[in-house]
Structure formats: structure tokens, C-alpha cells
Short mmCIF file of C-alpha atoms and ligand atoms in Angstrom, two decimals:
data_model
loop_
_atom_site.label_atom_id
_atom_site.label_comp_id
_atom_site.label_asym_id
_atom_site.label_seq_id
_atom_site.Cartn_x
_atom_site.Cartn_y
_atom_site.Cartn_z
CA MET S 12 86.37 23.82 -17.41
CA GLY S 13 84.86 23.21 -13.98
CA LEU S 14 81.21 22.37 -13.42
CA PRO S 15 78.79 25.20 -12.54
CA HIS S 16 78.15 23.94 -9.00
CA ALA S 17 80.53 22.78 -6.28
CA PRO S 18 80.72 19.03 -5.61
CA ARG S 19 78.40 17.67 -2.99
CA PHE S 20 79.38 15.37 -0.12
CA ALA S 21 77.69 13.90 2.90
CA TYR S 22 76.97 16.54 5.56
CA TYR S 23 77.14 15.62 9.24
CA ASP S 24 78.65 16.93 12.48
CA GLY S 25 77.68 20.38 11.17
CA LYS S 26 79.80 20.32 8.02
CA SER S 27 80.42 18.73 4.62
CA GLN S 28 82.58 15.61 4.85
CA PRO S 29 84.65 15.60 1.64
CA ALA S 30 86.52 12.38 2.41
CA SER S 31 83.46 10.14 2.58
CA SER S 32 83.49 8.47 -0.83
CA THR S 33 85.41 7.84 -4.01
CA SER S 34 82.41 6.91 -6.13
CA SER S 35 80.38 9.75 -7.56
CA PHE S 36 77.69 10.61 -10.09
CA GLN S 37 76.66 13.82 -11.82
CA THR S 38 73.50 15.82 -11.62
CA ILE S 39 72.35 17.18 -14.99
CA ASN S 40 70.73 20.43 -16.09
CA PRO S 41 67.64 19.05 -17.84
CA ALA S 42 67.16 22.15 -20.01
CA THR S 43 70.47 21.48 -21.79
CA ASN S 44 71.53 17.96 -20.74
CA THR S 45 74.81 19.31 -19.34
CA PRO S 46 76.41 18.28 -16.03
CA LEU S 47 76.00 20.58 -13.05
CA ALA S 48 78.02 19.00 -10.25
CA ASP S 49 79.73 15.85 -9.01
CA ILE S 50 77.82 14.19 -6.20
CA HIS S 51 79.77 11.81 -3.99
CA THR S 52 77.83 8.70 -3.05
CA THR S 53 77.79 8.25 0.71
CA THR S 54 79.33 4.95 1.79
CA HIS S 55 77.65 2.74 4.38
CA ALA S 56 80.36 3.68 6.87
CA ALA S 57 79.65 7.37 6.27
CA ILE S 58 75.87 6.81 6.57
CA ASP S 59 76.59 5.15 9.92
CA ALA S 60 78.65 8.20 10.88
CA ALA S 61 75.80 10.56 9.87
CA ILE S 62 73.34 8.52 11.95
CA ALA S 63 75.78 8.49 14.87
CA SER S 64 76.07 12.28 14.58
CA ALA S 65 72.26 12.55 14.69
CA GLN S 66 72.11 10.20 17.69
CA LYS S 67 74.71 12.25 19.55
CA ALA S 68 72.81 15.48 18.90
CA PHE S 69 69.40 14.09 19.92
CA PRO S 70 69.53 14.30 23.76
CA SER S 71 70.48 17.96 23.79
CA TRP S 72 68.26 19.07 20.88
CA SER S 73 65.21 17.20 22.17
CA SER S 74 65.59 18.75 25.62
CA THR S 75 66.12 22.27 24.28
CA PRO S 76 62.95 24.22 25.13
CA ALA S 77 60.59 24.32 22.16
CA ILE S 78 60.65 28.11 22.14
CA GLU S 79 64.44 28.08 21.71
CA ARG S 80 64.30 25.51 18.93
CA ALA S 81 61.64 27.66 17.31
CA ARG S 82 63.84 30.76 17.49
CA ILE S 83 66.65 28.94 15.66
CA LEU S 84 64.30 27.55 13.01
CA GLN S 85 62.76 31.00 12.48
CA ARG S 86 66.26 32.29 11.76
CA ALA S 87 66.67 29.56 9.14
CA ALA S 88 63.34 30.60 7.57
CA SER S 89 64.62 34.19 7.37
CA LEU S 90 67.86 33.03 5.72
CA LEU S 91 65.88 31.00 3.19
CA ARG S 92 63.79 34.06 2.32
CA ALA S 93 66.85 36.33 2.11
CA ARG S 94 68.48 33.86 -0.34
CA ASN S 95 65.31 33.04 -2.21
CA ASP S 96 66.53 33.93 -5.69
CA ASP S 97 69.93 32.26 -5.35
CA LEU S 98 68.31 29.07 -4.11
CA ALA S 99 65.63 29.28 -6.80
CA LYS S 100 68.35 29.54 -9.44
CA VAL S 101 69.92 26.33 -8.10
CA GLU S 102 66.54 24.59 -8.16
CA THR S 103 65.95 25.78 -11.73
CA ASP S 104 69.35 24.40 -12.77
CA ASP S 105 68.70 21.08 -11.06
CA THR S 106 65.02 20.47 -11.95
CA GLY S 107 64.62 22.51 -15.14
CA LYS S 108 61.59 24.26 -13.65
CA PRO S 109 61.32 27.86 -14.84
CA PHE S 110 62.71 30.51 -12.49
CA THR S 111 59.27 32.18 -12.53
CA GLU S 112 58.11 29.09 -10.65
CA THR S 113 61.02 28.21 -8.37
CA SER S 114 61.43 31.84 -7.25
CA THR S 115 57.76 32.18 -6.28
CA VAL S 116 56.84 28.70 -5.05
CA ASP S 117 59.59 26.25 -4.12
CA ILE S 118 61.57 28.11 -1.46
CA VAL S 119 58.64 30.28 -0.38
CA THR S 120 56.42 27.31 0.47
CA GLY S 121 59.32 25.58 2.21
CA ALA S 122 60.14 28.62 4.36
CA ASP S 123 56.44 29.04 5.21
CA VAL S 124 56.30 25.51 6.56
CA LEU S 125 59.44 26.08 8.65
CA GLU S 126 57.94 29.24 10.09
CA TYR S 127 54.61 27.50 10.67
CA PHE S 128 56.06 24.57 12.65
CA ALA S 129 58.43 26.79 14.59
CA SER S 130 55.47 28.97 15.60
CA LEU S 131 53.34 25.94 16.37
CA VAL S 132 55.81 24.37 18.81
CA ALA S 133 56.56 27.75 20.38
CA SER S 134 52.85 28.24 21.07
CA GLY S 135 52.07 24.92 22.75
CA GLY S 136 51.72 22.61 19.77
CA LEU S 137 53.68 19.93 21.61
CA ASN S 138 51.53 20.08 24.76
CA GLY S 139 49.86 16.89 25.82
CA GLU S 140 46.55 16.72 27.68
CA THR S 141 45.38 16.40 31.25
CA ILE S 142 42.29 14.39 32.15
CA GLN S 143 40.82 14.53 35.62
CA LEU S 144 39.58 10.96 36.18
CA ARG S 145 38.38 11.25 39.75
CA PRO S 146 39.03 13.90 42.43
CA ASP S 147 42.14 11.98 43.46
CA ALA S 148 43.34 10.59 40.13
CA TRP S 149 44.28 12.06 36.82
CA VAL S 150 45.88 11.15 33.53
CA TYR S 151 48.40 13.29 31.78
CA SER S 152 49.99 12.71 28.41
CA THR S 153 53.12 14.05 26.78
CA LYS S 154 54.25 14.22 23.17
CA ASN S 155 57.77 12.90 22.84
CA PRO S 156 60.16 13.13 19.90
CA LEU S 157 60.93 9.85 18.15
CA GLY S 158 64.72 10.09 17.84
CA VAL S 159 66.74 9.94 14.64
CA CYS S 160 64.44 10.13 11.61
CA ALA S 161 65.16 9.53 7.93
CA GLY S 162 63.80 11.80 5.21
CA ILE S 163 63.88 10.47 1.65
CA GLY S 164 62.90 12.90 -1.10
CA ALA S 165 61.59 12.83 -4.66
CA TRP S 166 62.97 15.09 -7.42
CA ASN S 167 60.01 17.27 -8.29
CA TYR S 168 60.07 19.75 -5.37
CA PRO S 169 63.54 19.15 -3.92
CA ILE S 170 64.02 21.88 -1.30
CA GLN S 171 60.32 22.07 -0.55
CA ILE S 172 60.20 18.34 0.22
CA ALA S 173 63.37 18.65 2.36
CA LEU S 174 61.70 21.43 4.35
CA TRP S 175 58.29 19.79 4.62
CA LYS S 176 60.07 16.86 6.26
CA SER S 177 62.79 18.54 8.30
CA ALA S 178 60.71 21.47 9.63
CA PRO S 179 58.23 19.46 11.74
CA CYS S 180 60.90 16.83 12.48
CA LEU S 181 63.34 19.33 13.99
CA ALA S 182 60.65 21.51 15.57
CA ALA S 183 59.38 18.47 17.48
CA GLY S 184 62.89 17.81 18.84
CA ASN S 185 64.00 15.00 16.53
CA THR S 186 67.17 14.86 14.48
CA MET S 187 67.25 13.91 10.80
CA VAL S 188 69.33 12.16 8.19
CA TYR S 189 68.02 13.34 4.82
CA LYS S 190 68.61 11.78 1.42
CA PRO S 191 67.63 13.91 -1.56
CA SER S 192 66.74 12.33 -4.90
CA GLU S 193 69.86 11.48 -6.87
CA PHE S 194 68.34 13.46 -9.78
CA THR S 195 68.09 16.75 -7.85
CA PRO S 196 70.55 16.72 -4.93
CA LEU S 197 72.01 20.25 -5.10
CA HIS S 198 69.70 21.91 -2.54
CA ALA S 199 70.52 19.55 0.32
CA THR S 200 73.94 20.92 1.27
CA LEU S 201 72.68 24.49 0.91
CA LEU S 202 69.80 23.77 3.28
CA ALA S 203 72.14 22.04 5.75
CA GLU S 204 74.44 25.09 5.68
CA ILE S 205 71.50 27.42 6.29
CA TYR S 206 70.39 25.36 9.29
CA THR S 207 73.94 25.43 10.66
CA GLU S 208 74.26 29.18 10.10
CA ALA S 209 70.91 29.72 11.85
CA GLY S 210 72.22 27.93 14.94
CA VAL S 211 70.93 24.38 14.48
CA PRO S 212 73.54 22.34 16.40
CA PRO S 213 75.86 19.91 14.57
CA GLY S 214 74.23 16.52 13.98
CA VAL S 215 70.63 17.76 14.07
CA PHE S 216 70.24 17.90 10.29
CA ASN S 217 72.46 15.66 8.17
CA VAL S 218 72.60 14.76 4.49
CA VAL S 219 73.59 11.58 2.69
CA HIS S 220 73.72 11.15 -1.09
CA GLY S 221 73.01 8.32 -3.48
CA ALA S 222 70.29 6.32 -5.20
CA GLY S 223 67.85 3.70 -3.94
CA ASP S 224 70.50 1.57 -2.21
CA VAL S 225 71.43 4.48 0.07
CA GLY S 226 67.72 5.01 0.82
CA ALA S 227 67.28 1.29 1.47
CA TYR S 228 70.22 1.30 3.90
CA LEU S 229 68.52 4.08 5.87
CA THR S 230 65.13 2.37 5.98
CA THR S 231 66.58 -0.82 7.46
CA HIS S 232 69.03 0.83 9.85
CA PRO S 233 68.23 -0.14 13.47
CA SER S 234 68.96 3.36 14.79
CA ILE S 235 66.35 5.06 12.57
CA ALA S 236 63.05 5.57 14.38
CA LYS S 237 60.97 6.89 11.49
CA VAL S 238 61.06 7.10 7.71
CA SER S 239 59.30 9.96 5.97
CA PHE S 240 59.22 9.11 2.28
CA THR S 241 58.08 10.93 -0.85
CA GLY S 242 58.15 9.05 -4.14
CA GLN S 243 56.44 6.49 -6.31
CA VAL S 244 53.91 4.00 -5.00
CA SER S 245 56.12 1.07 -6.00
CA THR S 246 59.12 2.46 -4.08
CA GLY S 247 56.88 3.38 -1.16
CA GLN S 248 55.79 -0.24 -0.89
CA LYS S 249 59.42 -1.33 -0.57
CA VAL S 250 60.24 1.42 1.92
CA ALA S 251 57.19 0.76 4.10
CA GLY S 252 57.89 -2.98 3.92
CA SER S 253 61.45 -2.67 5.13
CA ALA S 254 60.53 -0.06 7.75
CA ALA S 255 57.91 -2.49 9.07
CA GLY S 256 60.68 -4.99 9.83
CA GLY S 257 62.03 -2.57 12.44
CA MET S 258 58.51 -1.40 13.45
CA LYS S 259 59.51 2.13 12.42
CA TYR S 260 57.04 4.96 12.12
CA VAL S 261 56.37 5.91 8.50
CA THR S 262 54.86 8.74 6.54
CA MET S 263 54.31 7.88 2.89
CA GLU S 264 53.65 10.62 0.34
CA LEU S 265 53.16 8.74 -2.91
CA GLY S 266 51.79 9.08 -6.42
CA GLY S 267 48.29 9.71 -7.72
CA LYS S 268 46.01 9.88 -10.73
CA SER S 269 43.67 12.56 -9.53
CA ALA S 270 40.25 13.47 -10.89
CA CYS S 271 39.51 17.05 -11.89
CA ILE S 272 35.72 17.21 -12.23
CA ILE S 273 34.10 19.97 -14.26
CA LEU S 274 30.39 20.17 -13.38
CA PRO S 275 27.77 21.27 -15.93
CA ASP S 276 27.31 24.75 -14.41
CA ALA S 277 31.04 25.52 -14.13
CA ASP S 278 32.52 28.76 -15.40
CA ILE S 279 34.32 27.36 -18.43
CA SER S 280 37.19 29.82 -18.39
CA GLN S 281 37.87 29.15 -14.69
CA ALA S 282 37.54 25.39 -15.21
CA VAL S 283 40.03 25.44 -18.09
CA ASP S 284 42.47 27.49 -16.02
CA GLY S 285 42.12 24.94 -13.21
CA ALA S 286 42.58 21.96 -15.52
CA MET S 287 45.69 23.57 -17.00
CA MET S 288 47.18 24.20 -13.55
CA ALA S 289 46.32 20.58 -12.74
CA ASN S 290 48.25 19.31 -15.75
CA PHE S 291 50.95 21.69 -16.93
CA PHE S 292 52.34 23.43 -13.84
CA SER S 293 55.89 22.14 -13.22
CA THR S 294 55.59 20.49 -16.65
CA GLY S 295 53.07 18.12 -15.14
CA GLN S 296 55.54 16.78 -12.56
CA VAL S 297 53.27 17.33 -9.57
CA CYS S 298 52.01 14.45 -7.44
CA THR S 299 48.53 15.96 -7.06
CA ASN S 300 48.04 16.50 -10.79
CA GLY S 301 44.43 16.24 -11.92
CA THR S 302 45.25 14.30 -15.05
CA ARG S 303 41.80 12.76 -15.43
CA VAL S 304 39.69 15.74 -16.45
CA PHE S 305 36.00 14.79 -16.40
CA VAL S 306 33.94 17.10 -18.60
CA PRO S 307 30.15 16.84 -19.15
CA GLU S 308 29.35 15.77 -22.72
CA SER S 309 27.27 18.91 -23.14
CA LEU S 310 30.28 21.14 -22.35
CA LYS S 311 33.02 19.19 -24.09
CA ALA S 312 33.14 21.16 -27.36
CA GLU S 313 33.23 24.51 -25.58
CA PHE S 314 35.75 23.27 -22.98
CA GLU S 315 38.08 22.06 -25.74
CA ARG S 316 37.72 25.31 -27.70
CA VAL S 317 38.67 27.45 -24.69
CA LEU S 318 41.42 25.02 -23.72
CA LEU S 319 43.05 25.16 -27.16
CA GLU S 320 42.90 28.95 -27.03
CA LYS S 321 44.56 29.03 -23.60
CA MET S 322 47.19 26.45 -24.55
CA GLN S 323 48.81 29.28 -26.52
CA HIS S 324 49.77 30.74 -23.13
CA VAL S 325 52.00 27.78 -22.25
CA ARG S 326 55.40 29.31 -22.95
CA ALA S 327 58.45 27.02 -23.06
CA GLY S 328 61.87 28.56 -23.53
CA ASP S 329 64.79 30.05 -21.62
CA VAL S 330 64.18 28.79 -18.08
CA MET S 331 65.46 32.04 -16.54
CA ALA S 332 63.32 34.33 -18.73
CA PRO S 333 60.42 36.13 -17.04
CA GLU S 334 57.93 35.00 -19.72
CA THR S 335 58.76 31.28 -19.50
CA ASN S 336 56.21 29.19 -17.61
CA PHE S 337 56.98 25.69 -18.93
CA GLY S 338 60.30 23.88 -18.54
CA PRO S 339 61.75 20.52 -19.61
CA LEU S 340 61.21 17.19 -17.89
CA VAL S 341 63.67 16.38 -15.13
CA SER S 342 65.82 13.69 -16.77
CA LYS S 343 66.37 11.61 -19.88
CA VAL S 344 64.87 8.51 -18.30
CA HIS S 345 61.75 10.45 -17.33
CA TRP S 346 61.57 12.09 -20.78
CA GLU S 347 61.61 8.63 -22.36
CA LYS S 348 58.90 7.42 -19.98
CA VAL S 349 56.55 10.36 -20.64
CA ASN S 350 57.03 10.16 -24.41
CA SER S 351 56.37 6.44 -24.38
CA TYR S 352 53.04 7.11 -22.62
CA ILE S 353 52.17 9.72 -25.26
CA ARG S 354 52.98 7.26 -28.03
CA HIS S 355 50.96 4.58 -26.25
CA GLY S 356 48.00 6.98 -26.00
CA ILE S 357 48.10 7.53 -29.77
CA ASN S 358 49.03 4.06 -31.03
CA VAL S 359 47.54 1.60 -28.53
CA ASP S 360 44.87 3.40 -26.50
CA LYS S 361 43.77 5.18 -29.69
CA ALA S 362 42.84 8.28 -27.72
CA LYS S 363 42.12 11.38 -29.82
CA LEU S 364 45.11 13.75 -29.75
CA LEU S 365 43.80 17.31 -29.30
CA CYS S 366 47.23 18.96 -29.17
CA GLY S 367 50.88 18.17 -28.46
CA GLY S 368 52.34 14.75 -29.17
CA PRO S 369 55.68 12.95 -28.93
CA GLU S 370 57.50 15.04 -31.57
CA THR S 371 60.29 17.43 -30.55
CA PRO S 372 58.75 20.84 -29.80
CA SER S 373 59.11 23.02 -32.92
CA TRP S 374 60.40 26.12 -31.07
CA LEU S 375 63.60 24.23 -30.16
CA ALA S 376 64.85 24.41 -33.77
CA ASN S 377 65.15 28.20 -33.57
CA HIS S 378 66.19 28.63 -29.94
CA SER S 379 69.09 31.02 -29.40
CA ASN S 380 70.87 28.57 -27.08
CA PRO S 381 71.81 25.50 -29.19
CA ALA S 382 72.33 23.43 -26.03
CA TYR S 383 68.56 23.51 -25.50
CA LYS S 384 68.20 21.02 -28.36
CA GLU S 385 69.87 18.45 -26.08
CA GLY S 386 67.44 19.10 -23.20
CA PHE S 387 64.49 16.95 -22.14
CA TRP S 388 61.73 19.07 -23.66
CA VAL S 389 58.26 17.79 -24.46
CA GLN S 390 55.09 19.32 -25.81
CA PRO S 391 52.17 19.88 -23.43
CA THR S 392 49.76 17.24 -24.65
CA VAL S 393 45.97 16.82 -24.45
CA PHE S 394 44.05 13.67 -25.32
CA THR S 395 40.28 13.75 -25.57
CA ASP S 396 37.40 11.26 -25.80
CA CYS S 397 39.38 9.11 -23.38
CA THR S 398 37.89 6.08 -21.65
CA ASP S 399 38.57 4.70 -18.19
CA ASP S 400 40.25 1.54 -19.48
CA MET S 401 43.08 3.35 -21.31
CA LYS S 402 46.57 3.00 -19.89
CA ILE S 403 47.16 6.77 -20.11
CA VAL S 404 44.05 7.22 -17.94
CA GLN S 405 44.96 4.56 -15.41
CA GLU S 406 48.67 5.05 -14.76
CA GLU S 407 50.55 7.99 -13.32
CA ILE S 408 52.50 9.59 -16.19
CA PHE S 409 53.95 12.45 -14.13
CA GLY S 410 54.26 14.67 -17.18
CA PRO S 411 52.23 17.28 -19.05
CA VAL S 412 49.62 14.89 -20.43
CA MET S 413 45.93 15.69 -19.89
CA SER S 414 43.18 13.16 -20.55
CA ILE S 415 39.65 14.53 -21.13
CA LEU S 416 36.96 12.04 -20.12
CA PRO S 417 33.39 12.92 -21.17
CA TYR S 418 30.56 11.96 -18.76
CA LYS S 419 26.78 12.12 -18.58
CA THR S 420 25.64 12.23 -14.93
CA VAL S 421 27.03 13.37 -11.58
CA GLU S 422 26.47 9.91 -10.04
CA GLU S 423 28.47 8.37 -12.86
CA VAL S 424 31.36 10.82 -12.53
CA VAL S 425 31.78 10.26 -8.78
CA GLN S 426 31.88 6.51 -9.29
CA ARG S 427 34.40 6.82 -12.15
CA ALA S 428 36.58 9.33 -10.27
CA ASN S 429 36.87 6.83 -7.39
CA ASN S 430 37.57 3.87 -9.67
CA THR S 431 41.33 3.84 -9.07
CA SER S 432 43.69 2.28 -6.57
CA VAL S 433 45.21 5.69 -5.73
CA GLY S 434 43.52 8.58 -3.91
CA LEU S 435 45.88 11.51 -3.55
CA ALA S 436 43.84 14.52 -4.72
CA ALA S 437 40.60 15.50 -6.44
CA GLY S 438 38.69 18.66 -7.20
CA VAL S 439 35.44 20.06 -8.57
CA PHE S 440 34.65 23.18 -10.57
CA THR S 441 31.08 24.47 -10.13
CA LYS S 442 29.01 27.47 -9.07
CA ASP S 443 26.75 25.18 -6.97
CA LEU S 444 28.57 25.02 -3.65
CA ASN S 445 26.07 22.62 -2.08
CA LEU S 446 26.71 20.15 -4.87
CA ALA S 447 30.45 20.78 -4.61
CA HIS S 448 30.49 19.72 -0.96
CA GLN S 449 28.22 16.73 -1.60
CA ILE S 450 30.61 15.49 -4.26
CA ILE S 451 33.75 16.25 -2.24
CA GLY S 452 32.21 14.20 0.59
CA GLN S 453 32.03 11.18 -1.70
CA LEU S 454 35.47 11.43 -3.31
CA GLU S 455 38.09 8.98 -2.06
CA ALA S 456 41.05 11.36 -1.88
CA GLY S 457 42.99 13.03 0.90
CA ILE S 458 43.52 16.44 -0.74
CA THR S 459 40.54 18.11 -2.39
CA TRP S 460 39.85 21.50 -3.93
CA VAL S 461 36.74 23.44 -4.91
CA ASN S 462 37.13 25.90 -7.81
CA THR S 463 40.93 25.91 -7.62
CA TRP S 464 43.81 23.49 -8.01
CA GLY S 465 47.21 22.89 -6.48
CA GLU S 466 47.59 25.33 -3.60
CA SER S 467 49.04 23.57 -0.55
CA PRO S 468 49.67 26.07 2.24
CA ALA S 469 51.52 25.26 5.47
CA GLU S 470 48.27 25.21 7.46
CA MET S 471 46.68 22.50 5.26
CA SER S 472 47.35 18.88 6.21
CA VAL S 473 47.97 16.90 3.03
CA GLY S 474 48.31 13.18 2.42
CA GLY S 475 46.92 10.52 0.17
CA TRP S 476 44.23 7.88 0.63
CA LYS S 477 44.37 4.30 -0.63
CA MET S 478 47.70 3.50 -2.36
CA SER S 479 48.69 7.18 -2.39
CA GLY S 480 50.10 7.13 1.08
CA VAL S 481 50.03 6.89 4.83
CA GLY S 482 49.72 9.90 7.14
CA VAL S 483 49.88 13.60 6.36
CA GLU S 484 52.36 16.44 6.11
CA ASN S 485 51.74 20.02 7.24
CA GLY S 486 49.03 21.56 9.38
CA LYS S 487 48.59 20.69 13.05
CA LYS S 488 48.20 17.00 12.19
CA GLY S 489 51.56 17.13 10.41
CA LEU S 490 53.32 17.67 13.74
CA GLU S 491 51.69 14.58 15.28
CA ALA S 492 53.57 12.46 12.75
CA TRP S 493 56.88 13.33 14.48
CA VAL S 494 56.02 12.55 18.11
CA ARG S 495 54.97 9.55 20.13
CA ASN S 496 52.54 9.63 22.98
CA LYS S 497 53.15 8.77 26.63
CA SER S 498 50.16 8.58 28.99
CA THR S 499 50.57 8.54 32.77
CA LEU S 500 47.87 7.71 35.29
CA VAL S 501 48.49 9.28 38.72
CA GLU S 502 46.66 7.91 41.79
CA MET S 503 46.68 10.10 44.91
CA ALA S 504 44.32 8.13 47.18
CA GLY S 505 47.03 5.71 48.17
CA GLU S 506 44.98 2.69 47.12
CA VAL S 507 46.22 0.26 44.50
CA PRO S 508 43.32 -1.70 42.98
CA THR S 509 44.01 -5.37 43.53
CA VAL S 510 42.25 -8.68 43.33
CA PHE S 511 44.84 -10.14 45.67
CA ALA S 512 43.33 -8.86 48.93
CA LYS S 513 43.28 -11.13 52.04
CA LEU S 514 39.87 -12.85 52.51
P1 NAD Y 614 61.09 7.34 -6.59
O1 NAD Y 614 60.18 6.46 -5.82
O2 NAD Y 614 61.73 6.79 -7.81
O3 NAD Y 614 62.29 7.89 -5.68
C1 NAD Y 614 62.04 8.62 -4.51
C2 NAD Y 614 63.22 8.51 -3.57
O4 NAD Y 614 63.33 7.17 -3.11
C3 NAD Y 614 64.56 8.84 -4.21
O5 NAD Y 614 65.31 9.59 -3.28
C4 NAD Y 614 65.18 7.47 -4.45
O6 NAD Y 614 66.59 7.47 -4.48
C5 NAD Y 614 64.67 6.71 -3.24
N1 NAD Y 614 64.63 5.27 -3.37
C6 NAD Y 614 64.55 4.51 -4.49
N2 NAD Y 614 64.50 3.19 -4.16
C7 NAD Y 614 64.54 3.13 -2.81
C8 NAD Y 614 64.49 2.06 -1.87
N3 NAD Y 614 64.40 0.77 -2.25
N4 NAD Y 614 64.54 2.34 -0.55
C9 NAD Y 614 64.61 3.63 -0.13
N5 NAD Y 614 64.66 4.69 -0.97
C10 NAD Y 614 64.61 4.44 -2.31
O7 NAD Y 614 60.22 8.65 -6.94
P2 NAD Y 614 60.62 9.85 -7.88
O8 NAD Y 614 60.56 9.39 -9.29
O9 NAD Y 614 61.83 10.50 -7.35
O10 NAD Y 614 59.43 10.87 -7.60
C11 NAD Y 614 58.25 10.91 -8.35
C12 NAD Y 614 57.13 10.27 -7.55
O11 NAD Y 614 56.97 10.94 -6.32
C13 NAD Y 614 55.79 10.36 -8.26
O12 NAD Y 614 55.13 9.13 -8.17
C14 NAD Y 614 55.05 11.42 -7.45
O13 NAD Y 614 53.65 11.31 -7.50
C15 NAD Y 614 55.59 11.20 -6.07
N6 NAD Y 614 55.44 12.39 -5.23
C16 NAD Y 614 54.51 12.36 -4.24
C17 NAD Y 614 54.31 13.49 -3.45
C18 NAD Y 614 53.26 13.51 -2.36
O14 NAD Y 614 53.31 14.41 -1.53
N7 NAD Y 614 52.34 12.57 -2.31
C19 NAD Y 614 55.07 14.63 -3.67
C20 NAD Y 614 56.02 14.62 -4.69
C21 NAD Y 614 56.20 13.48 -5.47
#
């Protein structure tokens, strides 16, 4: 019997290129551990061809008026919205995330960003500035596209990441070679086809497939002007290092270990809802997860009581069912990693297990689909009475594992929240908005929330501090990451300043 999804090949010159490779790998449905599609690894020769296609397309695409590029990209946004549920189904197959999530978040937030950047460039977002220096001299600057850019994606928000990179890249007049994660590659061809159908010329958006070696080939390729990367800190270090060799522009969207701070006056129910969003949405596979939940000692008992009550509302099960809000982890290797952290929390860190644990979730035994027993399911897990020195508190687990850290004073909690090498996100829950802003001002993180968690709209520039990254995506600043500046000084007085005048 054939696999549920068509094989995937490199995509360049406006179409899939079935002949590119003989070596292939399979992408797996993590809910059932069954193969979904054969993915053909792109050879170096075919990566060169994809880059050449992008180079060929660049002069024409970059000189197309921004308003025309915008019109094409708007059409792609409409196609994404029209096919939302079909695309969401593919993302659910590939990532295991429940359809309730992929159908309301993943494609929607990608299409929003495409619409946002198309609108931005159509309404002057690429304008430079004019500075009148003197009556007879002025400076003008222009924002110029970089050329052929590489996008390298992580597996947790596949099509969203592809759109957050390609939307500003293409809107600014660049062309792109995009490599999806080898764990979740299905969306890439579908997005490329949508761009082509919308009128994006051949070579403007291209796809290559494979693991880290394919990514590494892109980051060192002399014809790539910029690398926009989303992934782990350790991979980001390699990518930024090799990009530096060619003095390439980089945007680095990396991991975190974010602090979710509950203040003593917080509404407990709201704070628990926030902490749950910050730990269990997407089965905890969100870069901005607030996995260090700081709770005042005085509130801890009540916070835990309400949390345990609300944990009943985490519903794992059939990923397509309307009631399911918690899926499996993305892959076997990730499942093993998350479970080993849970075991470490119990056996070595000696954290107190409030709920969950490394055992197979009990509901799996009775599930109507026997294949689910083979999937990468875990229990949502909460540790309490955690301390800052525990490994589960220090390292990014990237799974549904919450650590509750009791604290005494606000000064102490700010210092402890910042005591980490990463600085992606942070947030506070409180009714005292003055205090909220004072604390936010002191937190070393690039994405912060007050009385909410996780929303990342197209208008909001997001990027990590410290080891969590370089640069931002989205918002007006997100466009600046895809252009380079040229400044021109114009002198009209006919006098060139010189020290070489005749005495
Ligand atoms: P990863 O670093 O393992 O892989 C990311 C991508 O890099 C994949 O496409 C992979 O094939 C590629 N890659 C691997 N080695 C490479 C190399 N040497 N050169 C070039 N490319 C290489 O990350 P992952 O496990 O796919 O994703 C999870 C991580 O991503 C987490 O740490 C998470 O926090 C982070 N993330 C960050 C953001 C953000 O916006 N800051 C968003 C989503 C995920």
C-alpha cells in the first residue's frame, strides 16, 4: 500500500524536480509511528541548481515594483486561507499537533505574516530616508534586497516558520532557498506550489530537503547572502559560525528557558491558565515556553490546587477530534529526550512530582486506534519545589514539563529569572500594572507578556536576547533584517572639499 502523502523532492525553477536524488528518508506520523511520505535528499549538485535558480530570478524579482510583489504575495495569503484545513491536516500528520491547534494557529499566523509584509512593502515600508544637510547638499538612503537567502526551519511550527522567513524575504525583493526540518518536511512543497500558483516567478522560492549536512552546505555556500535560522542554540552556534566565514547576514531564532512569574496579587485562575499555555500548548514544543514558573511561597498551595484541577482539561487522544488539545511529541528521538529529562527530574534532581511522569499515558491502553500505542505520547508533567540548580530547571526540555519554583521577594525573583544564559521570553501575572512594567523593564528577554502567554501576532517583532538569538522576525523591524542600506551624499555647490589646494 502506498504512503498517505506524495513523495517530496527539491523544488526549483517553479516546479518539483523528481530526478534530483536517489537517497531518501521517511517522515513519520508521530501519533502512530507510521510513515507518511518518502523525502528525497537533495544532492549538492541539486542544491547548487536551486541556488542558481534563485540567482537567476533575483534581478527581475528585486526590480519588480513593491506593490506588484505585494499583490502576488497577497494572492498566496488568500490561497493559504482557502486551503487552511487541508494544510492543517498535513501539519497534524507531520507534527502530531492536534487539528484544533493547526487549523486555528499554524496556517493562520503564517498567512497573517504574509499579508502583513505584503501590505508593509506596498505602503512604503522599503522607503529609505532623505536628510537635508545644507541648502545645497543632502543625503538619501535606500533599502536594498540582499540577494539569495537561505531559510532553515525547525520542526515545531513548520509552515509558520517557512512563512515567517519567506514572507519578509520575498516582500523585500530577495529570493530564497528554504530547507525544512527533516522531521516535518511535508509543508514545504505545498507552500512552494501555492507561491507558484499565486504568481511568484520560478526561482523566487525554492526548497531543498535533508538533515544538518544539507543545511550546512547552504550556510557555507558563497552565493548565499543571508541565513535565517530557527533551531537549537547549539546548532545556531554552528550555523552562525559558518555564516561568519562568508560574512553573511544572519537571523538566529533559538531556544529558551523562559520565566513565567506569578506575582503575589495575581488572579490565580488566570495565572494557572497562563502557566498551562506556557507549558502544554503544542505539547510543550514551543520555543517561548515559560517552563520556569515562579510562584510566591504564600500562593504555592493554592496555585497547585487550581493547577491540578485544570490539568483535567488537558485532553490527549485522536489528533483530529474536536475535543483533543494535546498531541504526541514529534519523534522517537525527541520522546526519548523528554522522558529522560522527566526521569532525571525524579531520580537525580529529586524534584517533587506533582503530576505526570515518564510512564506511558494510561488512556493509550483503551484507545480505539491500536496504532496510537506506537506513537510518541507522554504525560503532561509538573514538578514542584524545584530549585535553580536542577538540570530540569536549567536546560531546555522542549516538552510538556513544568517546573514550579517557589520564591519570597520580587527582587529575588527578578534576579533568579535572569540567571540563565538564554533570554527568549518572559512574562508576569499581576493586577498591579505599575509593578508589571517595572519587572518587565528588568527582565533580560526579547519577548515579554503581561497577563497572557504565547500570542505572537504579525505586528510584534520577536527575537531572543543572550544565547537565544540574533535579530528579530515580524513587525516593522522584521523587514529590516532582509535589506541592506545604501547612503548617498549629494553635493550641488560644485565644491569638493580637499586638503590638496594650491598654496
Ligand atoms: P535543530 O537545531 O536540531 O534543527 C533545526 C534545523 O537546522 C533543521 O532544519 C536541521 O536539519 C538544521 N541543521 C542541523 N544541523 C545543521 C547545521 N550544522 N547547519 C545547518 N543546519 C543544520 O532544532 P530543532 O530540534 O529542529 O528545533 C527545536 C529548537 O528550535 C528548540 O531549541 C526551539 O527552542 C527552537 N525554536 C526556536 C524558535 C524561535 O523563534 N526562537 C522557534 C521555534 C523553535
